[in-house]
PDB file of C-alpha atoms and ligand atoms in Angstrom:
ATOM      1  CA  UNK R   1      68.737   2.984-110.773  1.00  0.00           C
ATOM      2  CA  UNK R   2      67.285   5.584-113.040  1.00  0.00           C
ATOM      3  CA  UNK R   3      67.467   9.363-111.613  1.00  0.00           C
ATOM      4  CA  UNK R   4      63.459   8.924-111.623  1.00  0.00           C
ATOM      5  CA  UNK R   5      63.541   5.726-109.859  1.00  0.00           C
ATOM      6  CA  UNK R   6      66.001   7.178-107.068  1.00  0.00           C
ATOM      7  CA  UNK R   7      63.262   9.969-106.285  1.00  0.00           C
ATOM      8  CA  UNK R   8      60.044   7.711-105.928  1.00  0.00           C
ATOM      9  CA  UNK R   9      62.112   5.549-103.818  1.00  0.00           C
ATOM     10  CA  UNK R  10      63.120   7.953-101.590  1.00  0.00           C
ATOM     11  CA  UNK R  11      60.502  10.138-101.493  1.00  0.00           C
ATOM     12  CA  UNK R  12      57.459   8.548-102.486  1.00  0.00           C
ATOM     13  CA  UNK R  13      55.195   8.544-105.818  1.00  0.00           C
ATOM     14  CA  UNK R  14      52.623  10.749-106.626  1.00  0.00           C
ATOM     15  CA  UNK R  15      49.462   9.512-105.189  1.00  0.00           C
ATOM     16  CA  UNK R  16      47.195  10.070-108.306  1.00  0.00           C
ATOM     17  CA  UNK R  17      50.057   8.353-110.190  1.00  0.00           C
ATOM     18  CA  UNK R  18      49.728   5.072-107.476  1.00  0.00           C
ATOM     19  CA  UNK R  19      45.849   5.522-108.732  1.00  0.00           C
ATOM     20  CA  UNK R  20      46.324   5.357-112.106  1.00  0.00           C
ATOM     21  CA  UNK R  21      49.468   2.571-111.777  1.00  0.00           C
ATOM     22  CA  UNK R  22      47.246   0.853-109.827  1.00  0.00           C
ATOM     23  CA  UNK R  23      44.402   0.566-112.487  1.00  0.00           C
ATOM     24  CA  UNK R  24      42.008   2.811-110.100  1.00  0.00           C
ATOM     25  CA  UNK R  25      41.288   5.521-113.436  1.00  0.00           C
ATOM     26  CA  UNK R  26      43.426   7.317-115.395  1.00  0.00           C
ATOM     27  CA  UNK R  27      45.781  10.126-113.707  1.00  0.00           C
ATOM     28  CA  UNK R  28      43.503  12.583-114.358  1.00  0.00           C
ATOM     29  CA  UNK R  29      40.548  10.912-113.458  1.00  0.00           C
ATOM     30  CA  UNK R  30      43.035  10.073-110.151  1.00  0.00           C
ATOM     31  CA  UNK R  31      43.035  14.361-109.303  1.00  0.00           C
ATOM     32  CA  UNK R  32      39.189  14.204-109.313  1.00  0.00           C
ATOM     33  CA  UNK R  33      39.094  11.426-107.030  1.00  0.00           C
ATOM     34  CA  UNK R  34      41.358  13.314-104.702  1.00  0.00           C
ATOM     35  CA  UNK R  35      40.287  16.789-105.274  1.00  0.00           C
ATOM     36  CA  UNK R  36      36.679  15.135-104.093  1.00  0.00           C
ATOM     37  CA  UNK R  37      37.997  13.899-101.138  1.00  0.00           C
ATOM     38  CA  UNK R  38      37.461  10.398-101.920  1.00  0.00           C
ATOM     39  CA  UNK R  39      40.898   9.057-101.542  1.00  0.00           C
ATOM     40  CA  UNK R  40      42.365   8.789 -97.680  1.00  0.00           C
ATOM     41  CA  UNK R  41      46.037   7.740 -97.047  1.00  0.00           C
ATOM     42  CA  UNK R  42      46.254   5.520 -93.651  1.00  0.00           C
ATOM     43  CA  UNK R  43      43.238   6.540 -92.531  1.00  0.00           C
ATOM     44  CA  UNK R  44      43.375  10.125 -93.729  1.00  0.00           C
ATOM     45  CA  UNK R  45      41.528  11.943 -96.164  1.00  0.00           C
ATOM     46  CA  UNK R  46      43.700  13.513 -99.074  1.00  0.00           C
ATOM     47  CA  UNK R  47      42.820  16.575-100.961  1.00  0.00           C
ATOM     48  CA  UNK R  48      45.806  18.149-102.122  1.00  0.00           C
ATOM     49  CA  UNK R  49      47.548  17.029-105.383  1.00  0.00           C
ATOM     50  CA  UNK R  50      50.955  17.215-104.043  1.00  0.00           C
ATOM     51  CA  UNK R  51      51.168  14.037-101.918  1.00  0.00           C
ATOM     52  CA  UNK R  52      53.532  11.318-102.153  1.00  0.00           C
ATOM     53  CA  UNK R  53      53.278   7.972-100.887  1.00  0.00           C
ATOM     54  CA  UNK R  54      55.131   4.494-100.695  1.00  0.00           C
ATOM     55  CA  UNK R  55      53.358   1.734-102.466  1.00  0.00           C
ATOM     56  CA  UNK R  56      54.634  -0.567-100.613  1.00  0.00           C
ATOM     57  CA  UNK R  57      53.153   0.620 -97.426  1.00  0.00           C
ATOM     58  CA  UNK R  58      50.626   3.166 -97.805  1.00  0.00           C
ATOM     59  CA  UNK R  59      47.339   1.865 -97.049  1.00  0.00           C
ATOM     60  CA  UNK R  60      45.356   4.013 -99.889  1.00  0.00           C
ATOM     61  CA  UNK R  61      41.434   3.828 -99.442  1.00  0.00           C
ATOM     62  CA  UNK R  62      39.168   4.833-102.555  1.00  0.00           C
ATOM     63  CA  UNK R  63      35.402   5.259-101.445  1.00  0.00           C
ATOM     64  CA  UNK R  64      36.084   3.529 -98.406  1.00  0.00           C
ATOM     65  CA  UNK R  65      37.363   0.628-100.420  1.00  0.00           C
ATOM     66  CA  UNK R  66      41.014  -0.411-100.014  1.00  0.00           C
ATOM     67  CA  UNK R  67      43.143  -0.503-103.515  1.00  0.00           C
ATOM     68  CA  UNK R  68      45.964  -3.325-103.676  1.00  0.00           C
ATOM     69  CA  UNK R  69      49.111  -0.895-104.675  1.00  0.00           C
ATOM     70  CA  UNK R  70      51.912  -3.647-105.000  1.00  0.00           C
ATOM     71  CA  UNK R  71      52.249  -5.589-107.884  1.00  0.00           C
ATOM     72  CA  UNK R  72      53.603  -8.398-106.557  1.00  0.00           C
ATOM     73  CA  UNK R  73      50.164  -9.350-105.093  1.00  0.00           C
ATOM     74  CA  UNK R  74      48.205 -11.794-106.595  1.00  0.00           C
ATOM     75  CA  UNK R  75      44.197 -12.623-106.314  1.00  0.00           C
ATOM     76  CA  UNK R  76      42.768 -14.943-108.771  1.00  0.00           C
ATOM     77  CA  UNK R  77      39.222 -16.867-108.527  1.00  0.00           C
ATOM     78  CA  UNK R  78      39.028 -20.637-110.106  1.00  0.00           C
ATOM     79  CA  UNK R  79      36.509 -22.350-110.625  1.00  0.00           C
ATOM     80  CA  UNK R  80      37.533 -25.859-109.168  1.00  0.00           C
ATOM     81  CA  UNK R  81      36.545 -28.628-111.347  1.00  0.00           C
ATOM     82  CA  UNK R  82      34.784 -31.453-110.036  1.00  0.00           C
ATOM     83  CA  UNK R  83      37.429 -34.313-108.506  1.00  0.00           C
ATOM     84  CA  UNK R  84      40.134 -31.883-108.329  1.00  0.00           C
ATOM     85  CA  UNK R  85      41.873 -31.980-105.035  1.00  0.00           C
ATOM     86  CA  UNK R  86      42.292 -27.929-102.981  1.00  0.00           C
ATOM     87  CA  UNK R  87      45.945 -28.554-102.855  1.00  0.00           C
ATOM     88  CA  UNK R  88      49.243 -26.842-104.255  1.00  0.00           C
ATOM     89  CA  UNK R  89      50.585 -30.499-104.763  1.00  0.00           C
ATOM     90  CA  UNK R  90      49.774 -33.960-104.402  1.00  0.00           C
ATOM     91  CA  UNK R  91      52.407 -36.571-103.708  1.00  0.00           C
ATOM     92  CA  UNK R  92      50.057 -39.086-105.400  1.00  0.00           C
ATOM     93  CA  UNK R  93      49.724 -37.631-108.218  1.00  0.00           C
ATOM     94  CA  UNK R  94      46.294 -37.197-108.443  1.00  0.00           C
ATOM     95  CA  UNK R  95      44.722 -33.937-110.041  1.00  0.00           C
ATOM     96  CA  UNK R  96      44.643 -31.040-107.822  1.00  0.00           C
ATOM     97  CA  UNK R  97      44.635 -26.816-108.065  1.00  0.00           C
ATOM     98  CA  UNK R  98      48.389 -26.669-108.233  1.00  0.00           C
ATOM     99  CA  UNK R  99      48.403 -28.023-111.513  1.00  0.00           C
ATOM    100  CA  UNK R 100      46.326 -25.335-113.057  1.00  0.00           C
ATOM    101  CA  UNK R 101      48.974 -22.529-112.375  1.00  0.00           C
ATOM    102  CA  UNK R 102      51.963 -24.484-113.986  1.00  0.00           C
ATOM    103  CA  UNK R 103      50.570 -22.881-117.655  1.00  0.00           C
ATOM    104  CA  UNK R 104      49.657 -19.350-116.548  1.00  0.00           C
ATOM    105  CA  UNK R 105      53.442 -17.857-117.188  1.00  0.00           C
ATOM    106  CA  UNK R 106      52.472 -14.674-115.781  1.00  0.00           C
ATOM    107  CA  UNK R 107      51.919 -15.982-112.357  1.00  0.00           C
ATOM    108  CA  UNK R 108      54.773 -18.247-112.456  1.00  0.00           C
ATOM    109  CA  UNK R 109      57.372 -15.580-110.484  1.00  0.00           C
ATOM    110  CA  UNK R 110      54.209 -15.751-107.590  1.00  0.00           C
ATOM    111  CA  UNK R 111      53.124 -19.546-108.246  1.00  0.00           C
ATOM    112  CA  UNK R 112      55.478 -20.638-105.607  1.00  0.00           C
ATOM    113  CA  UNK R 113      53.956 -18.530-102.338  1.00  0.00           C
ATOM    114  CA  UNK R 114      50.531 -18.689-103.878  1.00  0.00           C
ATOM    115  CA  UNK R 115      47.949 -20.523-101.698  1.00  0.00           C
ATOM    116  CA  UNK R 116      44.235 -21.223-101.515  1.00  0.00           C
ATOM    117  CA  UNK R 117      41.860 -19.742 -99.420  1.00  0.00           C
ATOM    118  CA  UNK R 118      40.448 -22.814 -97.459  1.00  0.00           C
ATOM    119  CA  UNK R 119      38.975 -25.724 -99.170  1.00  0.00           C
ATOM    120  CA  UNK R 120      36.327 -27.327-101.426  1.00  0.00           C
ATOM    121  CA  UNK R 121      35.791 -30.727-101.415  1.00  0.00           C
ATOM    122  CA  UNK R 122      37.492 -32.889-104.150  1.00  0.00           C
ATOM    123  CA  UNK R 123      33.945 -33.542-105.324  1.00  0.00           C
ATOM    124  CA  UNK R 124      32.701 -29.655-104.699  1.00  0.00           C
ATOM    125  CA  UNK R 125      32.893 -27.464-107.602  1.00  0.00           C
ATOM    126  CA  UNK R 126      33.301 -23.736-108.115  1.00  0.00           C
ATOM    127  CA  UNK R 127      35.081 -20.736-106.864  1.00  0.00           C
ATOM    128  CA  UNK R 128      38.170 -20.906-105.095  1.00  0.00           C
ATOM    129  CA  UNK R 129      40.264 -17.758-104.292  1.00  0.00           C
ATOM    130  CA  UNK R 130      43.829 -18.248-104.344  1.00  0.00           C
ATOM    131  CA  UNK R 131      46.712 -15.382-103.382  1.00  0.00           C
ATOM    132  CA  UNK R 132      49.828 -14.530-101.956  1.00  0.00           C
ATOM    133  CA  UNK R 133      48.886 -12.112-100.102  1.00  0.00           C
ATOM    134  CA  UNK R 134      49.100 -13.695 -96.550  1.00  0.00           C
ATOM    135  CA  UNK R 135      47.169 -10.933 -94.235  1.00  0.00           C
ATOM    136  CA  UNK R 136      43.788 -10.663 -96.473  1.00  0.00           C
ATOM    137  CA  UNK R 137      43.683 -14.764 -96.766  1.00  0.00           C
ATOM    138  CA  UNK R 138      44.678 -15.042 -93.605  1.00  0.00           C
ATOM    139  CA  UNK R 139      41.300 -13.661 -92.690  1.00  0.00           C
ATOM    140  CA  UNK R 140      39.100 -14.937 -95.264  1.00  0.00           C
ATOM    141  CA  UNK R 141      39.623 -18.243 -93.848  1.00  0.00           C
ATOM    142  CA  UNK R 142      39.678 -17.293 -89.865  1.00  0.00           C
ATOM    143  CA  UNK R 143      35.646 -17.609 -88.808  1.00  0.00           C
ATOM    144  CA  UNK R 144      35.722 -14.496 -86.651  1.00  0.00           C
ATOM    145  CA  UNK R 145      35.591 -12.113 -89.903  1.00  0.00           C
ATOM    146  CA  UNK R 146      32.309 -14.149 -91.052  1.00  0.00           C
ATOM    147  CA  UNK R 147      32.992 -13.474 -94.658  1.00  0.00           C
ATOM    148  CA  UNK R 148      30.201 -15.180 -96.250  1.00  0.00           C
ATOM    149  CA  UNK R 149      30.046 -18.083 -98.449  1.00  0.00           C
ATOM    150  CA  UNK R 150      27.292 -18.943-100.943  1.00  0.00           C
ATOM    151  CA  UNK R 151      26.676 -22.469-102.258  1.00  0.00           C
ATOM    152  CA  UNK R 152      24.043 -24.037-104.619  1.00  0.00           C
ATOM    153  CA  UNK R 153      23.386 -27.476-103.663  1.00  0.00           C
ATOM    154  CA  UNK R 154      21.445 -30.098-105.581  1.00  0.00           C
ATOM    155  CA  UNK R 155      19.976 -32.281-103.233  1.00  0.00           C
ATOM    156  CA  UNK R 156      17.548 -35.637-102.997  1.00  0.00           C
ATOM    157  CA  UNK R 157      13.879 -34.449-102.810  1.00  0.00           C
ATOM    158  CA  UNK R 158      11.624 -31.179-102.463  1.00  0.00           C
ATOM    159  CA  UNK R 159      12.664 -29.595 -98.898  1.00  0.00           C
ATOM    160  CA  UNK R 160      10.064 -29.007 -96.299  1.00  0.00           C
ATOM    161  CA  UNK R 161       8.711 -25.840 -95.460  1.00  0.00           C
ATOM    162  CA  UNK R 162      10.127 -25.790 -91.833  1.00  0.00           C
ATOM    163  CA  UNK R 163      13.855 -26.733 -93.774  1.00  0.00           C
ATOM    164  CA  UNK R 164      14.955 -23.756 -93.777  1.00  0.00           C
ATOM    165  CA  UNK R 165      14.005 -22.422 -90.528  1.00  0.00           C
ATOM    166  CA  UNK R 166      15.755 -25.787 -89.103  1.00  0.00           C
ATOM    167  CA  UNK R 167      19.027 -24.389 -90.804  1.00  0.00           C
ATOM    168  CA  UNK R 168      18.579 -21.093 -89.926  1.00  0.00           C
ATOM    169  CA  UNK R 169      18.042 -21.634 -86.243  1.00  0.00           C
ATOM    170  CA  UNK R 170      21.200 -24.131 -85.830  1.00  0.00           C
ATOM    171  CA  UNK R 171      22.094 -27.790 -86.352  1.00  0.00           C
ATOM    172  CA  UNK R 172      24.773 -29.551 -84.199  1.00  0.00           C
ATOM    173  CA  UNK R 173      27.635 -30.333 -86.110  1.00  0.00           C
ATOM    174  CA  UNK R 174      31.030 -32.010 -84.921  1.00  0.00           C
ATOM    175  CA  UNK R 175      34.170 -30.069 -85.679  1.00  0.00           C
ATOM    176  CA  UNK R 176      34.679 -31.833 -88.559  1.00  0.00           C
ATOM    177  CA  UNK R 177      38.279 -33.233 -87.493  1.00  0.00           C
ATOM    178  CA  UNK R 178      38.379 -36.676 -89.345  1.00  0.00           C
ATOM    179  CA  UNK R 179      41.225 -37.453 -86.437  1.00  0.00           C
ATOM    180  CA  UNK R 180      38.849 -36.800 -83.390  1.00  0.00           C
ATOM    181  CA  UNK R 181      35.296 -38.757 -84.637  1.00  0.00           C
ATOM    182  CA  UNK R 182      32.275 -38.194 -82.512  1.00  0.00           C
ATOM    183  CA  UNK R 183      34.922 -35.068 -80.550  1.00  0.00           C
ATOM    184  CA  UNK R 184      32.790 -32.008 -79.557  1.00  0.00           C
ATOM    185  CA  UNK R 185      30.029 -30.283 -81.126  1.00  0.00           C
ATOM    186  CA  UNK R 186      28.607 -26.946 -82.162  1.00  0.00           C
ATOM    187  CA  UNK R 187      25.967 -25.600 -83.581  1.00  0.00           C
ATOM    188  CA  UNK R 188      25.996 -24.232 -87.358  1.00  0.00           C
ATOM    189  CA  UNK R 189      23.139 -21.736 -88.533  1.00  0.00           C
ATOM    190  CA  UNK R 190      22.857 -20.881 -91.884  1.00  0.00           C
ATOM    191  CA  UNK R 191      22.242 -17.412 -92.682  1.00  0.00           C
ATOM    192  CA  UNK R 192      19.667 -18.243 -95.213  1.00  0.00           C
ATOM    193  CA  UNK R 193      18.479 -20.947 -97.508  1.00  0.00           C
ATOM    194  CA  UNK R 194      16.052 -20.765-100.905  1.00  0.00           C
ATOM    195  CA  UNK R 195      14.848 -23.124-103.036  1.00  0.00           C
ATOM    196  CA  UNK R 196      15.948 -22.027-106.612  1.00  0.00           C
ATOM    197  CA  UNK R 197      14.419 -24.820-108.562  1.00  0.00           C
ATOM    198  CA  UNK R 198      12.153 -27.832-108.241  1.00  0.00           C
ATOM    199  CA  UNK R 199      12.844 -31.009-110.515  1.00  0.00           C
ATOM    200  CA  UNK R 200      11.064 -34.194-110.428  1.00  0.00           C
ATOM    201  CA  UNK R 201      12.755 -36.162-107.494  1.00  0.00           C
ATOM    202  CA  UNK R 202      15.072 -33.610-107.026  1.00  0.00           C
ATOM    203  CA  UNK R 203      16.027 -29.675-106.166  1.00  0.00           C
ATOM    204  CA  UNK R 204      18.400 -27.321-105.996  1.00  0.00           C
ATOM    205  CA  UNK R 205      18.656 -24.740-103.166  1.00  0.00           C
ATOM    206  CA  UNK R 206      20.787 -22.016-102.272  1.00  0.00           C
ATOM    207  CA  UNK R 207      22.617 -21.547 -98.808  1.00  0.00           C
ATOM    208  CA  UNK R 208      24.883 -18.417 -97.217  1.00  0.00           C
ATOM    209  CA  UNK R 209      27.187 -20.016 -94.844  1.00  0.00           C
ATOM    210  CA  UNK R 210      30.006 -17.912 -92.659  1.00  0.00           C
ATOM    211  CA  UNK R 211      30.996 -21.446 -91.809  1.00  0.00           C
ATOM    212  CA  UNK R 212      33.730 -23.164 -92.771  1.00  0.00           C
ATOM    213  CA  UNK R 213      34.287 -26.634 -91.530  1.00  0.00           C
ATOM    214  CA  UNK R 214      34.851 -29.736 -93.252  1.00  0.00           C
ATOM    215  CA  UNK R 215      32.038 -31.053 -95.352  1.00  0.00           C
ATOM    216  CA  UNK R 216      29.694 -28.233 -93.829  1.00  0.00           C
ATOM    217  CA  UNK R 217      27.174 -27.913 -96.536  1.00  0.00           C
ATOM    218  CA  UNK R 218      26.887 -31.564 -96.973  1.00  0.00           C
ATOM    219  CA  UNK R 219      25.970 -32.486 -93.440  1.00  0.00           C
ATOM    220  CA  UNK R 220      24.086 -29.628 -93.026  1.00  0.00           C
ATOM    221  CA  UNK R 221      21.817 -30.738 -95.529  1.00  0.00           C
ATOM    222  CA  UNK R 222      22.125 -34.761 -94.711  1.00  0.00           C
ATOM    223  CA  UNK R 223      20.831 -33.520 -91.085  1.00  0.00           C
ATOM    224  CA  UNK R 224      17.519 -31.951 -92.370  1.00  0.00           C
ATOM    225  CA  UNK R 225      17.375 -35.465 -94.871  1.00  0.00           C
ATOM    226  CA  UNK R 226      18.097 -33.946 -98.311  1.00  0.00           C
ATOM    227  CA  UNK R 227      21.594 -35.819 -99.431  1.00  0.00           C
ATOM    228  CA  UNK R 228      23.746 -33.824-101.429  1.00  0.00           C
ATOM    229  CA  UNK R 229      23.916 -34.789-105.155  1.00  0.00           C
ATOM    230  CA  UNK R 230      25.930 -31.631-106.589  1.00  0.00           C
ATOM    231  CA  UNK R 231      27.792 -29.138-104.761  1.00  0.00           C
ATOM    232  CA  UNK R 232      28.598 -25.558-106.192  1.00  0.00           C
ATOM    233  CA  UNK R 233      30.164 -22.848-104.349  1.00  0.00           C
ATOM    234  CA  UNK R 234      29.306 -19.656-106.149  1.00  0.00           C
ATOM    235  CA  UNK R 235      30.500 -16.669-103.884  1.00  0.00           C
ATOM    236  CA  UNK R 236      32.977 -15.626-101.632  1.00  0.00           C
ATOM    237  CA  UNK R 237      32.098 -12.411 -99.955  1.00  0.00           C
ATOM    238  CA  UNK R 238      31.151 -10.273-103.141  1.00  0.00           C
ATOM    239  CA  UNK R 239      33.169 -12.143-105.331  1.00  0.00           C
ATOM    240  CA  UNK R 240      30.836 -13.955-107.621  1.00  0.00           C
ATOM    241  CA  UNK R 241      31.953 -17.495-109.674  1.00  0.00           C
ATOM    242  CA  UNK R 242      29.551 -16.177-112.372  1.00  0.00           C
ATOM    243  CA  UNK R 243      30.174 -17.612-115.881  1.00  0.00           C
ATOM    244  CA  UNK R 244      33.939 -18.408-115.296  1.00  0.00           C
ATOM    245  CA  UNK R 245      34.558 -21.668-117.215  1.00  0.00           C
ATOM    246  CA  UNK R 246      35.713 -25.090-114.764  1.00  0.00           C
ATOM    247  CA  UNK R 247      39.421 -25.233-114.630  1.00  0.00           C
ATOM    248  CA  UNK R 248      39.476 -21.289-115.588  1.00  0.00           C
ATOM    249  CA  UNK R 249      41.592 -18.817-113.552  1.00  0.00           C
ATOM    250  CA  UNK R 250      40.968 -14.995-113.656  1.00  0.00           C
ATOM    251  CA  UNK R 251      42.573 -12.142-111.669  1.00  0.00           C
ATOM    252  CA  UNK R 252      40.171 -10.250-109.636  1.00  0.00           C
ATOM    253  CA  UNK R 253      39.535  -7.091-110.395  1.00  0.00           C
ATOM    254  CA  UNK R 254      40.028  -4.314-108.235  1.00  0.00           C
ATOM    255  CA  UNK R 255      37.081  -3.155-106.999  1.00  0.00           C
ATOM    256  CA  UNK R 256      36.408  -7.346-105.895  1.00  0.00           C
ATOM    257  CA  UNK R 257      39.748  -7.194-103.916  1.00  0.00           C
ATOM    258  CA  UNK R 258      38.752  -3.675-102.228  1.00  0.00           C
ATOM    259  CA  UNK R 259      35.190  -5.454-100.972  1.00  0.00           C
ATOM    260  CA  UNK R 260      37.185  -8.779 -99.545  1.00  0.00           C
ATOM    261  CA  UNK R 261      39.582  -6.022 -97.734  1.00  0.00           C
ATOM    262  CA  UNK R 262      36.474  -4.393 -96.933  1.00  0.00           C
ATOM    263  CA  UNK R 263      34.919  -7.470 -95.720  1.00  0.00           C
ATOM    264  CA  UNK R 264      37.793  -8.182 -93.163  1.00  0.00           C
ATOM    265  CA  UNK R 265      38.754  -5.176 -92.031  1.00  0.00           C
ATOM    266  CA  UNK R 266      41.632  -4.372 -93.939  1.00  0.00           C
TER     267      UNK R 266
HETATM  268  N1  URA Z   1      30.683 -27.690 -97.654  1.00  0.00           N
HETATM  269  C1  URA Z   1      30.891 -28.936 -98.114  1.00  0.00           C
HETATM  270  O1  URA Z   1      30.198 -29.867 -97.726  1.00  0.00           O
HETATM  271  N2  URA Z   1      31.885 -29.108 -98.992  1.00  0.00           N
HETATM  272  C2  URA Z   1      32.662 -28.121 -99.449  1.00  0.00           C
HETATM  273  O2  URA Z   1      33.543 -28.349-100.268  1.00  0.00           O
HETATM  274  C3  URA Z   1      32.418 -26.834 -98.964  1.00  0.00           C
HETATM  275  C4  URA Z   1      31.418 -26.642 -98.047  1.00  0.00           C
END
């Protein structure tokens, strides 16, 4: 180990050189953040330029949003093709998420404790977050945290004008658990619903969901009578699917990691 190496290890790195290694803004830019009094370290507002951290623990906070410090960590949004299964693997061989990360060499040394936060439906499209960084999915998927999830659905028909107050104010719903049919219900509300086009025998609409049990968008909208024809999720949280290409990975960038901390508490 390198005389320079020893020294960060045992005493900690610089934080506006954590900012800058970190991709936050250059280590200048870093001292201005700091000097400003816009970077806390667990929980603590830092103003001097002095301070040393360890990236692998410090919890550094830029504008209230957390900023991922170890590069081992891994965020990427796909945009799940259509009749691709939300698996790593399948012993069937049929196509599923795993097999997108076999070509992307960079995340290869990750690929194998990578995982997907929750599911789409073979036949749902769009994004699906996948990381290895256990704590933040961990609470993406747990319904407590309510991170929201956004979905554009064309569906059978023009929806009535009491649809989406139905949706909003709750529909009963089974758990979803294919191995207890007809076992207990609950009721679902959607946080809100818009129609975003009208075509001739068919529309497309727009739910938020913090929901996130099995087929939940589909029922939903088989309970108010509008079958689901297409299924899109295009949000998690903040993080938007955008333009991103079916079958396309990208990284997240940082400030879309420090809003999904943000979003769970983190
Ligand atoms: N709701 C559904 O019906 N399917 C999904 O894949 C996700 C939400």
């Amino acid at each position: 180990m390198s005389e320079r190496k020893a020294r960060e290890v045992s005493e900690g790195v610089r934080l506006q050189k954590v900012l800058s290694q970190a991709g936050v803004a250059s280590r200048r830019a870093a001292e201005e953040l700091i000097a400003a009094g816009r970077v806390s370290v667990d929980g603590e507002t830092v103003r001097e330029m002095g301070r040393r951290v360890d990236p692998d623990t410090a919890i550094v906070h830029v504008d209230g949003a957390r900023v991922v410090l170890r590069d081992d960590q891994v965020y990427l949004a796909l945009n799940k093709p259509q009749g691709m299964l939300s698996t790593m693997s399948d012993d069937k061989g049929r196509p599923c998420v795993g097999d997108l990360l076999l070509d992307r060499v960079e995340i290869m040394n990750q690929a194998q404790r990578l995982f997907h936060v929750g599911r789409l439906d073979a036949d749902t499209e769009g994004l699906l977050l996948l990381t290895n960084d256990g704590e933040l999915g961990h609470r993406l998927m747990h319904p407590s945290y309510e991170v929201t999830k956004t979905y554009v659905a064309e569906i059978m028909g023009q929806p009535a004008r009491d649809v989406g107050k139905r949706l909003r104010d709750g529909i009963e719903l089974d758990d979803g658990d294919e191995r207890n049919p007809g076992g207990p219900t609950s009721t679902v509300t959607v946080h809100s619903f818009k129609l975003v086009d009208s075509l001739p025998g068919r529309s497309m609409v727009e739910l938020v969901l913090h929901e996130g049990r099995k087929h939940v968008v589909r029922r939903l909208l088989d309970e108010v009578g509008h079958p689901v024809q297409r299924l899109i999720r295009t949000a998690v949280g903040d993080v938007q699917l955008g333009n991103q290409r079916p079958g396309k990975l990208r990284p997240l960038n940082n400030s879309e990691v420090g809003a999904l901390y943000k979003a769970v508490g983190l």
